[in-house]
Every structure is written in C-alpha cells, then in structure tokens.
C-alpha cells in the first residue's frame, strides 16, 4: 500500500510568482485535506476536497485554490506569492470525511516552499 | 472560534515520564487527537479520545475531560526517539478539518 506522496519536496519562488503543489492520496482514500505549517507552528487547515468537490475552507485568501482529480490526487495552487507564504505545505488523505479507523489523517512528508 | 493552549517546550530525561497538557475552547467538539511530528517529517497519528477518561496504548496514554476542555498526553519510559513535537487537535465531526495547537517540542536528554 502506497502512502501519501507529495511533490516537489522543496522549491524556491520569488514574490508575485505562482506555485502548484501536488499530492497523491493513499490507495482507497477519497478525501484530501491541505495544511500550511509555518516554522515552529502547528499545521493550519487550508481546505478539504471530497470526491472532487471542495468541502470546507479555512481562513485563507482566494489566491489559495485547489483541485481534486478523479483518481483523488490533488493540487494546491497559490497565486501572487507573498513572503509569508513560506512554509511547509502538508497534504493529508483519509478514506472519507471522518478519517481512518480511529478518525486519523494520513499525512505526506510535505512540500517546503520558500518565497524570496 | 477555536483556542488551543499547550506548552511550547518541555525537557525530560531518558527513562522518565512526561505529561504534555492541552486546554481548548472549541465549537462542535467531537473528540481530540494527538499527533507526533519529528523535525522535518510528517505528523503521525498517536491517539484519539472521544469519551472522557484515559486511553492507554503502550508507552503512550491520552486523557480527556470534555467538561474541562482539557487533555493530556502521557509518555512513559522515555526514549531518545521520543524527541519530537506533539500536536493537540480538537476535532469536529469532519476529522479532516482539524485545528491544531502550536505543538509542544519535547527534548529527551540522556
């Protein structure tokens, strides 16, 4: 069973650019949630996708957008990058909105974005 | 809204016991998660309490008091590999939309 994989693992962008981050969910999982984790902080919920539809959004501006594909993989797009967007972006999948057998999420290793 | 409070840092000695506390104020509460995150790695699930009381799982135990908005994670027989950040996250019915605390960085010393 393949776990959650994210790409790229590291990337550097400049202010004003756009970035696309990718996530392949664990086999059998139809729900993907994205989180932003700044250094020294806990992950902050960005949004969730369930069966290709956005299913809830955290306190992030519209320049953060996403997609989920028929195979349940997902993309996070961020436009007009700002310095404060520098963070670890985590993708988490689950076999439904209520999580795994104990309600848990399965996280990928993350994509570390640096904005200069 | 949500408000989660846990200590920023803790230090303990190998072989000892440590308790990491978490207090929370949240709407739509339906259980509380603890995750472990080693530096540079993904968070991994430790425990989920939906009812009051203590849940024991090997060296790790988690306690919940819903009326007090309080939880703790208890780590026994500490090992060096337990050095990590421990994240408290009260959840609603949709457990994909977790609100995490800032995390407690635990350093285990020889």
Coordinates of C-alpha atoms in Angstrom, one line a residue:
Chain A
X1 CA 0.0 0.0 0.0
X2 CA 1.5 3.3 -1.1
X3 CA 1.2 6.2 1.4
X4 CA 0.6 9.8 0.7
X5 CA 3.2 11.3 -1.6
X6 CA 3.8 15.0 -2.3
X7 CA 5.9 16.8 -4.9
X8 CA 8.1 18.7 -5.1
X9 CA 9.7 18.3 -1.7
X10 CA 11.4 21.6 -1.8
X11 CA 11.1 24.7 -4.0
X12 CA 12.1 28.3 -4.1
X13 CA 10.0 31.0 -5.7
X14 CA 10.0 34.8 -5.7
X15 CA 7.3 37.2 -4.6
X16 CA 4.5 37.5 -7.1
X17 CA 5.0 34.2 -8.7
X18 CA 2.6 31.3 -8.8
X19 CA 3.2 27.7 -7.5
X20 CA 1.5 24.4 -7.9
X21 CA 2.0 21.6 -5.3
X22 CA 0.8 18.0 -5.9
X23 CA -0.4 15.2 -3.7
X24 CA -1.2 11.6 -4.4
X25 CA -3.5 10.2 -1.8
X26 CA -3.2 6.8 -0.2
X27 CA -4.8 4.0 -2.0
X28 CA -8.5 3.8 -1.2
X29 CA -8.7 7.3 0.1
X30 CA -11.2 9.8 -1.4
X31 CA -10.6 12.7 0.8
X32 CA -7.7 15.1 0.8
X33 CA -7.0 18.0 3.2
X34 CA -4.3 20.6 2.8
X35 CA -2.5 22.3 5.6
X36 CA 0.1 25.1 5.9
X37 CA 2.7 24.8 8.6
X38 CA 4.9 27.8 9.4
X39 CA 8.1 27.2 11.2
X40 CA 7.5 26.5 14.9
X41 CA 3.7 26.4 14.5
X42 CA 1.1 23.7 14.2
X43 CA -0.5 23.0 10.8
X44 CA -3.2 25.4 9.7
X45 CA -6.2 24.0 7.7
X46 CA -6.4 25.4 4.2
X47 CA -9.2 23.3 2.6
X48 CA -10.5 19.9 2.1
X49 CA -11.6 18.0 -1.1
X50 CA -14.0 15.1 -1.0
X51 CA -14.8 13.3 -4.3
X52 CA -13.5 16.2 -6.4
X53 CA -15.6 18.9 -4.6
X54 CA -14.2 21.5 -2.1
X55 CA -15.7 20.6 1.3
X56 CA -14.7 23.3 3.7
X57 CA -12.1 26.0 3.7
X58 CA -10.0 27.6 6.4
X59 CA -9.1 31.3 6.8
X60 CA -7.0 31.6 3.6
X61 CA -7.5 34.1 0.8
X62 CA -8.8 33.2 -2.6
X63 CA -5.3 33.1 -4.1
X64 CA -5.1 29.7 -2.4
X65 CA -7.0 27.3 -4.7
X66 CA -7.1 23.6 -5.3
X67 CA -8.3 20.8 -7.3
X68 CA -9.0 17.1 -6.8
X69 CA -8.9 14.7 -9.8
X70 CA -11.0 11.6 -10.5
X71 CA -8.2 9.4 -9.1
X72 CA -8.4 11.5 -5.9
X73 CA -5.0 13.1 -6.3
X74 CA -5.0 16.8 -5.6
X75 CA -3.2 20.1 -6.4
X76 CA -2.8 23.2 -4.3
X77 CA -2.2 26.4 -6.3
X78 CA -1.0 29.6 -4.8
X79 CA -1.0 32.8 -6.9
X80 CA 0.7 36.1 -6.2
X81 CA 3.1 34.6 -3.7
X82 CA 4.0 36.6 -0.6
X83 CA 6.9 36.3 1.7
X84 CA 4.6 34.9 4.5
X85 CA 3.6 32.0 2.2
X86 CA 7.0 30.5 3.0
X87 CA 6.0 27.3 4.9
X88 CA 5.7 23.5 4.8
X89 CA 2.6 22.5 2.9
X90 CA 1.1 19.2 4.1
X91 CA -1.4 17.0 2.3
X92 CA -3.4 14.5 4.3
X93 CA -5.7 11.9 3.0
X94 CA -8.4 9.7 4.6
X95 CA -11.0 7.2 3.5
X96 CA -13.8 9.6 4.0
X97 CA -14.5 12.8 5.8
X98 CA -14.5 11.0 9.2
X99 CA -10.9 9.9 8.8
X100 CA -9.4 6.5 9.2
X101 CA -10.4 3.6 11.5
X102 CA -9.6 5.8 14.5
X103 CA -10.5 9.0 12.7
X104 CA -6.9 9.7 11.8
X105 CA -5.4 11.5 8.9
X106 CA -2.5 10.2 6.9
X107 CA 0.0 12.9 6.1
X108 CA 2.5 13.2 3.4
X109 CA 6.1 14.5 4.0
X110 CA 5.2 17.9 2.7
X111 CA 6.4 20.4 0.2
X112 CA 8.7 23.1 1.7
X113 CA 8.1 26.4 -0.1
X114 CA 10.5 29.3 0.3
X115 CA 9.4 32.7 -1.1
X116 CA 12.2 35.2 -1.6
Chain B
X1 CA -13.9 30.1 17.3
X2 CA -11.1 27.8 18.4
X3 CA -8.5 28.4 21.1
X4 CA -5.9 25.8 21.9
X5 CA -3.2 26.1 24.5
X6 CA -0.2 23.8 25.1
X7 CA 3.3 24.4 26.4
X8 CA 5.8 25.4 23.7
X9 CA 8.8 23.4 25.0
X10 CA 9.5 20.6 27.5
X11 CA 12.6 18.8 28.5
X12 CA 12.7 15.3 30.2
X13 CA 15.3 12.6 30.9
X14 CA 15.5 9.3 29.2
X15 CA 13.5 6.6 31.1
X16 CA 11.3 9.2 32.8
X17 CA 7.6 10.1 32.5
X18 CA 6.4 13.3 31.0
X19 CA 2.9 14.8 30.7
X20 CA 2.0 17.2 28.0
X21 CA -1.1 19.3 28.7
X22 CA -3.6 20.8 26.3
X23 CA -6.5 23.0 27.0
X24 CA -9.0 24.0 24.4
X25 CA -12.1 26.0 23.7
X26 CA -13.9 24.9 20.5
X27 CA -17.3 24.7 18.9
X28 CA -18.7 21.4 17.5
X29 CA -16.3 19.3 19.6
X30 CA -16.3 15.6 18.7
X31 CA -13.1 14.3 20.0
X32 CA -9.4 15.2 20.5
X33 CA -6.4 14.0 18.5
X34 CA -2.7 13.8 19.4
X35 CA -0.1 13.7 16.6
X36 CA 3.6 13.3 16.8
X37 CA 5.9 15.2 14.4
X38 CA 9.6 14.6 14.2
X39 CA 11.6 17.5 12.8
X40 CA 11.3 17.6 9.0
X41 CA 8.8 14.8 8.9
X42 CA 5.1 14.4 8.5
X43 CA 2.8 14.3 11.6
X44 CA 1.8 10.8 12.6
X45 CA -1.3 9.8 14.5
X46 CA -0.9 8.9 18.2
X47 CA -4.4 8.8 19.7
X48 CA -8.0 9.9 19.5
X49 CA -10.2 10.4 22.6
X50 CA -13.9 10.9 22.1
X51 CA -15.1 10.0 25.6
X52 CA -13.8 11.2 29.0
X53 CA -11.1 9.2 30.6
X54 CA -7.8 7.6 29.9
X55 CA -6.8 5.7 26.7
X56 CA -3.7 3.6 27.0
X57 CA -1.6 2.5 24.1
X58 CA 1.7 1.0 25.0
X59 CA 4.1 3.7 26.4
X60 CA 1.7 6.4 25.4
X61 CA -1.6 7.3 27.1
X62 CA -4.1 10.1 26.5
X63 CA -6.6 11.6 28.8
X64 CA -9.7 13.7 28.0
X65 CA -12.1 15.8 30.2
X66 CA -14.7 17.3 27.9
X67 CA -16.3 19.4 30.7
X68 CA -13.0 21.0 31.5
X69 CA -11.8 21.3 27.9
X70 CA -8.6 19.6 28.9
X71 CA -6.5 16.7 27.6
X72 CA -3.0 15.4 28.3
X73 CA -0.6 13.0 26.6
X74 CA 1.4 10.9 29.0
X75 CA 4.7 9.4 27.7
X76 CA 6.3 6.7 29.9
X77 CA 9.8 5.1 29.8
X78 CA 11.0 8.0 27.6
X79 CA 13.4 7.1 24.8
X80 CA 15.6 9.4 22.8
X81 CA 13.5 8.8 19.7
X82 CA 10.5 10.4 21.5
X83 CA 12.2 13.8 21.0
X84 CA 9.6 15.5 18.7
X85 CA 6.8 18.0 18.5
X86 CA 3.5 16.8 20.0
X87 CA 0.4 18.4 18.4
X88 CA -3.0 18.6 20.2
X89 CA -6.0 18.9 17.8
X90 CA -9.6 19.0 18.9
X91 CA -11.9 17.9 16.1
X92 CA -15.4 18.2 14.8
X93 CA -17.4 15.5 13.0
X94 CA -15.2 16.0 9.9
X95 CA -11.9 14.9 11.2
X96 CA -10.1 16.2 8.1
X97 CA -10.7 19.8 9.2
X98 CA -8.5 19.7 12.3
X99 CA -7.5 22.8 14.2
X100 CA -4.0 22.1 15.6
X101 CA -2.3 23.8 18.6
X102 CA 1.1 25.2 18.1
X103 CA 2.7 22.0 19.3
X104 CA 4.9 21.1 22.3
X105 CA 8.5 20.4 21.4
X106 CA 9.8 17.7 23.7
X107 CA 13.5 17.2 24.1
X108 CA 14.6 13.9 25.7
X109 CA 18.1 14.1 27.3
X110 CA 20.3 11.1 28.3

